[in-house]
Coordinates of C-alpha atoms in Angstrom, one line a residue:
M1 CA -2.8 96.1 148.0
K2 CA -3.0 92.1 149.3
Q3 CA -5.9 90.0 148.2
N4 CA -7.7 87.7 150.1
R5 CA -6.2 84.0 148.4
K6 CA -9.1 82.4 148.6
T7 CA -11.0 84.7 146.0
A8 CA -8.3 84.9 143.3
S9 CA -9.8 83.2 140.1
F10 CA -9.0 83.4 136.1
G11 CA -11.5 82.0 133.2
F12 CA -9.1 81.9 129.6
A13 CA -11.1 81.6 126.3
Q14 CA -9.2 82.4 122.0
T15 CA -11.4 83.1 118.6
D16 CA -9.9 82.8 115.4
I17 CA -10.0 86.6 113.5
A18 CA -8.3 85.7 110.2
P19 CA -10.0 87.2 107.7
S20 CA -12.4 85.3 105.4
I21 CA -11.4 87.5 102.1
S22 CA -9.1 90.0 100.8
V23 CA -7.6 92.7 102.7
E24 CA -4.9 95.2 103.2
M25 CA -2.0 93.7 105.1
V26 CA 0.2 95.6 107.0
G27 CA 4.0 95.3 107.7
F28 CA 5.2 95.8 105.1
S29 CA 6.2 99.1 102.3
R30 CA 4.9 97.4 98.9
T31 CA 2.8 98.5 95.8
N32 CA 0.5 95.7 96.5
N33 CA -0.5 94.9 100.0
K34 CA -3.4 92.7 99.1
S35 CA -3.4 89.6 100.9
R36 CA -4.0 85.8 99.2
G37 CA -5.3 83.8 101.2
V38 CA -4.2 82.5 105.2
L39 CA -1.3 80.5 105.5
H40 CA -2.2 80.1 109.7
P41 CA -5.1 81.3 111.8
L42 CA -5.1 84.3 113.6
K43 CA -6.1 84.6 117.4
A44 CA -7.3 87.1 119.9
Q45 CA -7.0 85.3 123.7
V46 CA -8.2 87.2 126.8
L47 CA -7.0 86.1 130.2
I48 CA -9.7 87.7 133.2
F49 CA -8.5 87.7 136.5
R50 CA -11.1 88.3 139.5
T51 CA -10.9 88.7 143.3
A52 CA -13.7 90.3 145.3
D53 CA -13.4 93.5 144.0
K54 CA -12.5 94.4 141.2
T55 CA -12.0 92.4 137.3
I56 CA -8.7 92.9 135.1
C57 CA -8.5 91.5 131.8
L58 CA -5.0 90.7 129.9
T59 CA -5.9 90.5 126.2
A60 CA -3.6 89.2 123.1
I61 CA -4.2 90.3 120.0
D62 CA -2.1 88.6 116.5
S63 CA -2.2 91.7 114.4
L64 CA 1.2 94.0 113.7
G65 CA -0.9 96.6 116.3
F66 CA -3.7 98.8 116.1
T67 CA -3.5 102.5 116.1
V68 CA -4.0 104.0 120.0
K69 CA -7.4 105.0 118.5
L70 CA -8.7 102.0 117.8
T71 CA -7.3 99.9 120.8
S72 CA -9.0 102.7 123.0
Q73 CA -12.5 101.5 121.4
L74 CA -11.6 98.3 121.3
R75 CA -10.5 98.3 125.1
K76 CA -14.4 100.8 125.9
Q77 CA -15.9 97.9 124.2
M78 CA -14.6 95.7 126.6
S79 CA -15.1 97.2 129.6
N80 CA -18.7 97.8 128.4
V81 CA -19.0 93.9 128.5
L82 CA -16.9 93.4 132.0
N83 CA -18.0 96.8 133.5
V84 CA -14.9 98.1 134.8
P85 CA -12.6 101.0 134.2
V86 CA -10.9 100.9 130.2
D87 CA -7.4 101.0 132.5
N88 CA -8.4 97.5 133.9
I89 CA -7.9 96.4 130.0
M90 CA -4.3 95.9 128.8
I91 CA -4.2 94.7 125.2
C92 CA -1.1 93.1 123.9
F93 CA -0.1 93.4 120.0
S94 CA 2.0 90.0 118.6
H95 CA 3.5 92.3 115.8
T96 CA 3.1 90.0 113.4
H97 CA 3.9 91.4 110.0
S98 CA 1.9 89.0 108.0
A99 CA -1.6 91.1 109.3
P100 CA -4.7 92.9 108.0
N101 CA -4.7 96.7 108.4
A102 CA -7.4 97.3 110.7
A103 CA -6.7 101.1 110.3
A104 CA -8.3 100.7 106.4
E105 CA -10.2 98.1 106.9
S106 CA -13.1 99.3 108.8
A107 CA -15.2 96.1 108.5
Y108 CA -12.6 93.4 110.0
F109 CA -11.7 95.6 112.9
T110 CA -15.7 95.8 113.3
F111 CA -15.4 91.8 113.4
V112 CA -12.4 91.3 115.4
C113 CA -14.1 93.5 118.3
D114 CA -17.5 91.8 118.1
R115 CA -15.5 88.0 117.9
I116 CA -13.6 89.7 121.3
C117 CA -16.6 91.2 123.4
S118 CA -18.3 87.6 122.0
V119 CA -14.9 85.5 123.2
L120 CA -14.8 87.8 126.7
K121 CA -18.8 86.2 127.9
T122 CA -16.7 82.3 126.9
A123 CA -13.8 83.6 129.6
L124 CA -16.6 84.7 132.3
K125 CA -18.4 81.1 132.0
N126 CA -15.4 79.3 132.5
M127 CA -13.3 81.0 136.0
K128 CA -11.4 79.1 138.0
P129 CA -9.5 79.6 141.2
F130 CA -5.7 79.2 140.5
Y131 CA -2.4 79.6 142.0
A132 CA 0.9 81.6 140.2
G133 CA 4.5 81.8 139.4
W134 CA 7.0 83.5 137.7
G135 CA 10.1 82.6 136.0
I136 CA 12.7 83.1 133.5
A137 CA 14.7 81.1 131.2
E138 CA 17.1 81.8 128.8
H139 CA 15.8 82.5 125.0
D140 CA 18.1 83.5 122.0
I141 CA 15.4 83.9 119.2
G142 CA 16.2 87.5 118.8
V143 CA 19.4 89.5 117.2
N144 CA 19.6 92.7 117.2
R145 CA 19.2 94.4 113.0
R146 CA 20.8 98.0 114.5
S147 CA 24.6 98.0 112.8
G148 CA 27.1 96.9 115.4
K149 CA 24.6 96.2 118.3
V150 CA 24.8 92.8 120.0
L151 CA 22.9 93.4 123.1
R152 CA 19.3 91.6 123.2
D153 CA 17.4 90.7 126.3
P154 CA 18.1 87.6 127.0
R155 CA 15.3 87.1 129.6
L156 CA 11.9 84.7 128.6
G157 CA 9.5 85.5 130.5
V158 CA 7.2 82.7 132.2
L159 CA 4.0 83.0 134.6
K160 CA 2.8 79.8 135.1
L161 CA -0.9 79.4 135.9
S162 CA -1.8 76.3 137.7
K163 CA -5.5 74.6 139.5
P164 CA -4.6 74.5 143.5
D165 CA -3.8 70.7 143.4
G166 CA -0.2 71.9 140.9
S167 CA -2.0 70.9 137.6
P168 CA -0.7 73.7 135.0
A169 CA -3.7 75.6 133.4
L170 CA -2.2 78.1 131.2
L171 CA 1.4 79.3 130.6
L172 CA 2.1 82.6 129.9
L173 CA 5.4 83.6 127.7
R174 CA 6.8 87.5 127.5
V175 CA 9.4 87.0 124.0
S176 CA 11.5 89.4 122.5
A177 CA 12.0 88.9 118.7
H178 CA 10.3 90.9 115.8
A179 CA 7.0 88.4 114.6
N180 CA 8.1 88.8 110.5
V181 CA 9.9 85.6 110.0
L182 CA 7.8 85.3 107.1
T183 CA 9.2 88.9 105.5
S184 CA 7.7 91.5 102.3
D185 CA 7.6 88.3 99.5
N186 CA 4.9 86.8 101.6
Y187 CA 1.3 87.6 100.7
K188 CA -0.7 85.3 103.0
I189 CA -2.1 86.0 106.5
S190 CA -0.2 84.5 109.9
S191 CA 0.6 84.7 112.6
D192 CA 4.2 84.3 112.4
Y193 CA 5.8 82.0 114.6
F194 CA 3.7 83.1 117.6
G195 CA 1.2 80.7 116.0
V196 CA 3.7 78.3 115.4
T197 CA 5.1 78.1 119.1
R198 CA 2.1 78.6 120.6
Q199 CA 0.8 75.6 119.0
K200 CA 3.6 73.8 119.9
L201 CA 4.3 74.2 123.4
S202 CA 0.3 73.9 123.9
E203 CA 0.2 70.4 122.7
S204 CA 3.2 69.8 125.2
F205 CA 2.4 71.6 127.6
R206 CA -0.9 70.3 127.6
C207 CA -2.1 73.7 128.3
P208 CA -3.0 76.7 126.5
V209 CA -0.6 79.3 125.8
M210 CA -0.4 82.9 125.3
M211 CA 2.7 85.0 124.3
I212 CA 3.0 88.3 124.7
Q213 CA 5.6 90.6 123.0
G214 CA 8.3 92.5 124.9
A215 CA 10.6 95.2 123.8
S216 CA 12.0 93.9 120.1
G217 CA 12.2 97.5 117.7
D218 CA 15.3 96.3 117.4
L219 CA 15.7 92.8 117.4
R220 CA 15.3 90.6 114.3
P221 CA 14.1 87.4 114.9
R222 CA 17.4 84.6 114.5
F223 CA 15.7 82.4 111.5
R224 CA 15.0 83.8 108.8
Q225 CA 15.2 82.8 104.6
E226 CA 18.4 83.8 103.2
N227 CA 17.2 86.8 101.2
A228 CA 15.5 88.2 104.8
E229 CA 17.6 90.9 104.9
F230 CA 17.7 92.0 102.3
M231 CA 14.0 91.9 101.3
E232 CA 13.4 93.9 104.9
I233 CA 15.6 96.7 103.7
Y234 CA 14.5 97.3 100.0
G235 CA 11.4 94.9 99.8
V236 CA 9.8 92.6 97.0
D237 CA 9.4 95.7 95.1
A238 CA 13.3 95.9 94.9
L239 CA 13.7 92.6 92.8
E240 CA 15.0 92.8 89.6
E241 CA 12.7 90.2 88.0
P242 CA 9.8 87.5 90.1
Y243 CA 10.9 84.5 91.5
T244 CA 11.0 81.6 89.4
A245 CA 9.2 78.6 90.7
E246 CA 12.0 77.1 92.4
E247 CA 13.0 80.1 94.0
K248 CA 9.4 80.8 95.5
E249 CA 9.8 77.2 96.8
K250 CA 12.9 77.3 98.1
Y251 CA 12.0 80.4 100.0
F252 CA 8.9 79.1 101.5
R253 CA 10.5 76.3 103.0
Q254 CA 13.4 77.8 103.8
S255 CA 10.9 80.4 105.9
T256 CA 8.4 77.6 107.2
E257 CA 11.6 75.6 108.7
S258 CA 12.8 79.1 110.0
L259 CA 9.6 79.6 112.3
N260 CA 9.8 75.5 113.4
K261 CA 13.4 76.7 115.0
M262 CA 12.1 79.5 116.4
A263 CA 9.1 77.7 117.8
E264 CA 12.0 74.8 119.1
S265 CA 13.9 77.8 120.4
V266 CA 10.9 79.0 123.1
F267 CA 10.1 75.4 123.5
H268 CA 13.7 74.2 124.4
S269 CA 13.7 77.4 126.6
A270 CA 10.3 77.2 128.1
A271 CA 10.4 73.4 129.2
S272 CA 14.0 74.0 131.1
I273 CA 11.8 75.6 133.9
F274 CA 8.2 74.3 133.4
T275 CA 8.0 71.6 135.7
A276 CA 10.0 73.1 138.3
L277 CA 8.1 75.9 138.2
K278 CA 6.3 75.9 141.6
T279 CA 3.0 77.6 142.0
I280 CA 1.3 79.9 145.6
P281 CA -1.7 81.8 146.2
I282 CA -2.2 84.8 145.2
Y283 CA -1.4 88.2 147.1
R284 CA -1.4 90.9 144.7
L285 CA -3.4 90.8 141.7
S286 CA -3.7 94.9 140.3
M287 CA -3.5 96.4 137.3
C288 CA -4.2 100.4 136.3
S289 CA -2.3 103.4 133.7
V290 CA 0.0 105.9 134.7
R291 CA 0.2 108.5 131.9
H292 CA 3.6 110.8 131.3
R293 CA 3.7 113.5 127.6
F294 CA 7.1 113.1 125.3
T295 CA 7.8 115.5 122.7
A296 CA 8.7 115.5 119.4
D297 CA 10.8 118.3 118.0
V298 CA 9.8 118.9 114.2
P299 CA 12.4 119.0 112.3
P300 CA 13.6 122.3 110.2
L301 CA 13.1 121.8 106.5
N302 CA 16.3 121.3 105.4
R303 CA 16.8 118.9 107.5
A304 CA 13.2 117.5 106.5
A305 CA 14.4 117.5 103.4
E306 CA 17.6 115.5 103.7
I307 CA 15.7 112.2 105.3
A308 CA 13.6 112.2 102.9
A309 CA 16.7 111.9 100.5
E310 CA 18.6 109.3 102.7
A311 CA 15.2 107.1 102.7
K312 CA 15.4 107.4 98.7
E313 CA 18.4 106.4 98.2
K314 CA 19.0 103.4 100.6
A315 CA 16.0 102.0 101.0
R316 CA 13.4 103.3 98.5
I317 CA 10.8 104.7 100.1
D318 CA 8.4 107.9 98.9
G319 CA 8.8 110.6 101.3
T320 CA 6.3 113.1 99.0
G321 CA 3.2 112.8 102.0
W322 CA 5.3 112.9 104.6
L323 CA 7.4 116.1 103.9
H324 CA 4.0 118.3 103.1
E325 CA 3.1 117.1 106.6
V326 CA 6.4 118.4 107.8
R327 CA 5.9 122.0 105.8
R328 CA 2.0 121.7 107.1
L329 CA 3.8 121.9 110.4
H330 CA 6.2 125.1 109.7
H331 CA 3.2 126.9 108.5
E332 CA 1.2 126.9 111.2
H333 CA 3.3 127.6 113.3
I334 CA 4.4 123.9 115.5
P335 CA 7.3 123.6 116.5
A336 CA 6.8 120.5 118.2
Q337 CA 4.3 117.5 118.8
T338 CA 3.8 115.7 122.1
A339 CA 2.6 112.6 123.1
D340 CA 0.4 111.7 126.8
I341 CA 1.6 107.8 126.7
E342 CA 0.5 105.4 128.3
F343 CA 2.5 103.5 130.6
Q344 CA -0.2 99.9 131.7
Y345 CA 0.5 98.0 135.0
F346 CA -0.1 94.5 135.8
L347 CA 1.2 93.2 138.4
M348 CA 0.7 89.5 140.1
N349 CA 2.4 88.3 143.4
E350 CA 6.0 89.6 142.8
G351 CA 5.8 90.2 139.0
C352 CA 5.1 93.1 137.0
L353 CA 4.1 93.4 132.9
C354 CA 4.5 97.2 132.1
G355 CA 3.3 98.3 128.8
V356 CA 3.4 101.1 126.6
P357 CA 2.2 101.6 123.2
N358 CA 5.5 102.4 121.2
E359 CA 8.2 100.2 119.3
I360 CA 11.0 100.5 121.8
M361 CA 14.4 99.4 121.2
C362 CA 15.3 96.2 123.8
E363 CA 17.7 98.1 125.4
I364 CA 15.2 100.4 127.4
S365 CA 14.1 97.1 128.6
L366 CA 17.2 96.7 129.6
D367 CA 17.9 99.0 131.1
A368 CA 14.6 99.3 133.3
W369 CA 15.6 96.0 134.8
H370 CA 19.3 97.5 135.8
R371 CA 17.3 100.6 137.2
S372 CA 15.2 98.7 139.3
K373 CA 17.3 95.1 140.0
D374 CA 14.6 93.0 139.8
S375 CA 14.4 90.8 136.6
L376 CA 10.5 89.6 137.1
L377 CA 9.8 93.9 135.7
F378 CA 9.3 93.5 131.8
L379 CA 8.9 96.6 129.7
N380 CA 7.5 96.0 126.5
G381 CA 6.0 97.8 124.1
Y382 CA 3.1 97.0 121.8
T383 CA 0.3 97.8 124.2
N384 CA -2.4 99.2 124.5
G385 CA -1.3 100.2 120.5
I386 CA 1.3 101.1 117.9
D387 CA 3.4 104.8 118.2
S388 CA 6.9 105.0 116.4
Y389 CA 9.5 103.3 116.9
L390 CA 11.1 104.8 120.5
P391 CA 15.1 104.9 120.3
T392 CA 17.8 105.4 122.9
A393 CA 19.7 108.3 122.8
E394 CA 22.7 106.6 121.3
E395 CA 20.3 104.9 118.5
Y396 CA 18.8 108.9 118.0
D397 CA 22.1 109.9 116.6
E398 CA 22.3 107.0 114.5
G399 CA 19.7 108.3 111.9
G400 CA 18.0 104.6 110.1
Y401 CA 15.1 103.3 109.1
E402 CA 13.7 102.7 112.6
V403 CA 14.8 106.1 114.4
L404 CA 13.3 108.1 110.9
W405 CA 12.6 106.7 107.8
S406 CA 9.9 104.4 109.1
N407 CA 8.1 107.9 109.8
L408 CA 7.5 108.4 106.2
I409 CA 5.2 105.4 106.1
Y410 CA 3.4 106.0 109.4
Y411 CA 3.2 109.0 110.3
P412 CA -0.5 109.1 109.3
Y413 CA -1.3 106.3 111.6
H414 CA 0.8 107.7 115.5
G415 CA 0.0 111.4 114.0
R416 CA 4.0 112.9 114.8
V417 CA 6.7 113.5 112.1
M418 CA 9.8 112.8 114.2
P419 CA 10.5 110.0 116.9
L420 CA 10.0 111.5 120.1
N421 CA 12.6 113.6 121.7
R422 CA 16.4 112.0 122.3
E423 CA 16.2 111.7 126.4
S424 CA 12.9 109.9 125.8
A425 CA 14.1 106.6 126.5
R426 CA 16.4 107.4 129.7
L427 CA 12.4 108.9 130.4
M428 CA 10.5 106.2 130.1
A429 CA 12.9 103.5 131.7
S430 CA 12.6 105.7 134.8
F431 CA 9.5 106.1 134.5
A432 CA 7.9 103.0 134.1
V433 CA 10.8 101.8 137.6
A434 CA 9.2 104.8 140.0
D435 CA 5.6 104.2 139.1
R436 CA 6.0 100.3 140.1
E437 CA 7.7 101.4 143.2
N438 CA 4.7 103.6 144.0
L439 CA 2.4 101.1 143.2
L440 CA 4.4 98.3 145.1
A441 CA 3.9 101.3 147.8
D442 CA 0.2 101.5 147.8

């Protein structure tokens, strides 16, 4: 639906959501997950858009991702503050692996909800007219971590908001790389490269900067400390001996340098188009959700035993609880588990962000782009919660951590013991393209 150009306004505000006490962290499988201070602040950022007949809100949170259930609770609280339907609120998680575990820390979750609902009121007081322009720059911060794979999403999505006189008002970036530059030897709360990058860009472009995560389930950050691969696969508990003081200082220095290199890389990509990117009045602005059902088959008991043995041998993951859950499902004659996945769409002028709660691999977003023949269709994961990894059909057959073993750790959070079935990636891309076409036709 086309909007009255004179009525579109936006309001932005942000707040610090780093915990003030030690909390359980989430992002790595290790014996001790208690935080030991704050390395970088965590931010919750809200961006409210309003026209004569609607209000919508895009929110970015520095977190691995809340469960879908907890995120739904937060969206409901936000909808009460804004007096809008829940589907008018999109929450995007940065997927930093150095954040609190909101599912285990109820007081922290309440704290975040209170902070966000408060900052919404601040944003509402700062509503201003704006123009917008979309652009795409080449970026190279992600590397495919699946064996033998090189595909990545080269697009740095850029949404530039300006005042009607053309001066920059806000920059929204869509990036594609895991936020785990800091690995399992880090026990301090951090927004990872997201925070460092936002700070550098906001100082350089002299406007607030928001960042959202793309389809990065199989994309690790390009810059990391030298032992990052070992730490990612086996974790800090696998070290034969604790770091010496010299090793600890070396790896901290390397990870700090890597964070800065990630920020530099994003900056140079964004700077290549920032000045030339023109903004225009708003002629389309909407947000809505469509839900599609997917299925995950429960594995036979013998196959489940094989998966648990592989995870134990190759990644030192204890699958005892997972095996118990698989046996329970068989005992109760449950052959498959289902998921009604929310596809949420944010459309502004010619651009579209489509978000799902799964940790999707980059090939799925690339598939949606190529099917639609439109590079401004961005299919993103980590939206409105975090569910399980969603592999491509090819990767489904390969197995490994993202496809199988991660479920042994995270099944209590997303409620399924296996990834969504083999054809799910293809269906997801096709749903995203078809839904968007239907929305544009309305």
